[in-house]
Short mmCIF file of C-alpha atoms in Angstrom, two decimals:
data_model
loop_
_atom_site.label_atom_id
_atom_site.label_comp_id
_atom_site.label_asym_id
_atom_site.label_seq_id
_atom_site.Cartn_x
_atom_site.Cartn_y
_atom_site.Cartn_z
CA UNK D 1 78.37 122.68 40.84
CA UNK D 2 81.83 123.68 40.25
CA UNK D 3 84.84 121.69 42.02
CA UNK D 4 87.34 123.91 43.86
CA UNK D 5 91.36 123.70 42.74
CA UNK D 6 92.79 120.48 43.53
CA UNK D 7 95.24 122.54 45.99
CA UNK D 8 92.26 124.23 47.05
CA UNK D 9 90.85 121.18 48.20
CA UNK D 10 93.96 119.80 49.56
CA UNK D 11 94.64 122.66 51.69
CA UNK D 12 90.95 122.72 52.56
CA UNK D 13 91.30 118.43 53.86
CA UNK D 14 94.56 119.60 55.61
CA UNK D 15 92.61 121.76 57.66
CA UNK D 16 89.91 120.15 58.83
CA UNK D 17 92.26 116.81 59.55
CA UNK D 18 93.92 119.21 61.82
CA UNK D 19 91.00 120.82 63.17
CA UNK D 20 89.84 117.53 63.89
CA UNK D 21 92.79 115.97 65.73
CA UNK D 22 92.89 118.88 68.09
CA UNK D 23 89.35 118.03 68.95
CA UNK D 24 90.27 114.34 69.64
CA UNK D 25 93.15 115.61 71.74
CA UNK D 26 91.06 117.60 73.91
CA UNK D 27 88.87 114.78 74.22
CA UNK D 28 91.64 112.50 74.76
CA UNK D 29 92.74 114.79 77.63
CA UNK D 30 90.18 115.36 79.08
CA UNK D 31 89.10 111.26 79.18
CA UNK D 32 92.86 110.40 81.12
CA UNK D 33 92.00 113.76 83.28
CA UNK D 34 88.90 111.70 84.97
CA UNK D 35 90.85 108.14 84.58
CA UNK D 36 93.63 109.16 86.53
CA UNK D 37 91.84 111.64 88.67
CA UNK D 38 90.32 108.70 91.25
CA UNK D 39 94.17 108.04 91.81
CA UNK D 40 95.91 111.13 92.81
CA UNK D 41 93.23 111.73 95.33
CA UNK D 42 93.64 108.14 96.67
CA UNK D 43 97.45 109.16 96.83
CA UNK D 44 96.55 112.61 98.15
CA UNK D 45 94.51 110.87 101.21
CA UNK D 46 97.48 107.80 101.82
CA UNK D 47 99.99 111.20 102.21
CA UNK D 48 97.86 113.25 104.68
CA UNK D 49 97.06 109.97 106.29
CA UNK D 50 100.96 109.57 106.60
CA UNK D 51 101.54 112.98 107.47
CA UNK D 52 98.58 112.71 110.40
CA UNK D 53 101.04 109.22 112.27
CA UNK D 54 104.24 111.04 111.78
CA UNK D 55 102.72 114.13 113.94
CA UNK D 56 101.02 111.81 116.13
CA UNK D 57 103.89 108.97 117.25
CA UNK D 58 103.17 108.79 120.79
CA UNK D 59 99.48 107.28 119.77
CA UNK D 60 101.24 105.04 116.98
CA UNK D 61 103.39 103.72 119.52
CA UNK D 62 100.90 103.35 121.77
CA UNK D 63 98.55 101.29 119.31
CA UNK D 64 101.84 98.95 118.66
CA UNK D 65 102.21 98.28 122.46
CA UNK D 66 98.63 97.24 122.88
CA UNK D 67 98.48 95.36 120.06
CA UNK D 68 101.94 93.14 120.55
CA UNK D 69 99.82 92.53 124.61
CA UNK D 70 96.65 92.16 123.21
CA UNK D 71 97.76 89.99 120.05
CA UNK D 72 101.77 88.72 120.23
CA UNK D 73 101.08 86.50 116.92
CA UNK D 74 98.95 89.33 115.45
CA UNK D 75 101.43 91.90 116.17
CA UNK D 76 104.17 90.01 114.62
CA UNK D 77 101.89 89.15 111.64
CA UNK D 78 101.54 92.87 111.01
CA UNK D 79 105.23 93.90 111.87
CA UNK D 80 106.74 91.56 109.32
CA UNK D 81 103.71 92.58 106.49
CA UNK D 82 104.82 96.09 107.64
CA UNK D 83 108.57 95.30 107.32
CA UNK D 84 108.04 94.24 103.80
CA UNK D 85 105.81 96.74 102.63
CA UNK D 86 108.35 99.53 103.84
CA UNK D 87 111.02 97.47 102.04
CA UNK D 88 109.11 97.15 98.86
CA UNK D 89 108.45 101.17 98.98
CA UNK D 90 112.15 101.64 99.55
CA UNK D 91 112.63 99.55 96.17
CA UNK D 92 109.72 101.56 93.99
CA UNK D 93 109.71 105.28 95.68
CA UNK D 94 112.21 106.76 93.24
CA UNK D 95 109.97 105.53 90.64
CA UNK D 96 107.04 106.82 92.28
CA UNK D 97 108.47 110.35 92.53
CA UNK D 98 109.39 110.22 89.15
CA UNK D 99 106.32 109.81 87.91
CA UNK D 100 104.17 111.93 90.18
CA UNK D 101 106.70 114.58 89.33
CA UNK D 102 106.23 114.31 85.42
CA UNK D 103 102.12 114.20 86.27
CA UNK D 104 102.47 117.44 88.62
CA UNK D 105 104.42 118.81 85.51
CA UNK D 106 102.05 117.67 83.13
CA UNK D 107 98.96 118.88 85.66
CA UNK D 108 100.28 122.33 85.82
CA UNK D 109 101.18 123.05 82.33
CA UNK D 110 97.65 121.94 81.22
CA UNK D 111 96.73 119.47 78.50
CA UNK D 112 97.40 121.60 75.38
CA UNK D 113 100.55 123.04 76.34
#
């Protein structure tokens, strides 16, 4: 059998290396696509949740009432929990937006763009 050109056969290796790292990209996208996935729909259900008490604030307060009768300690419990969880979210939401931005950004251009 008769060996191609050595540049023949270079140019030949280049190609498939190629072909085959756009393969592994796909696959690599598409692998962090159902990682990550499980997440933004968590995130997507905390906002609508979030959106749902800000249009309903007459039953939040409501809730906090009976709860601070029904359970003074509990209700305190939860109010400072709640204090510091809002505070904490103050600290990281710029960071949060950040990133969900660049993943919207990412999201829409698609994976090979």
């Amino acid at each position: 059998m008769k060996s191609l050109p050595p540049e023949r056969d270079l140019a030949t290796r280049k190609l498939l290396l190629q072909q085959r790292s756009a393969v592994l990209r796909e696959l690599l996208a598409l692998q962090l696509e159902r990682t990550v996935e499980p997440m933004f729909s968590a995130a997507d259900k905390l906002n609508e949740g979030g959106r749902w008490v800000r249009k309903h604030p007459a039953l939040m307060g409501l809730l906090g009432a009976a709860l601070l009768i029904w359970r003074p300690r509990g209700a305190m419990s939860v109010l400072s929990k709640g204090l510091g969880l809002w505070q904490t979210w103050l600290r990281i939401r710029p960071l949060v937006e950040k990133w969900l931005s660049r993943a919207e950004a990412s999201r829409e251009t698609g994976p090979g763009a």
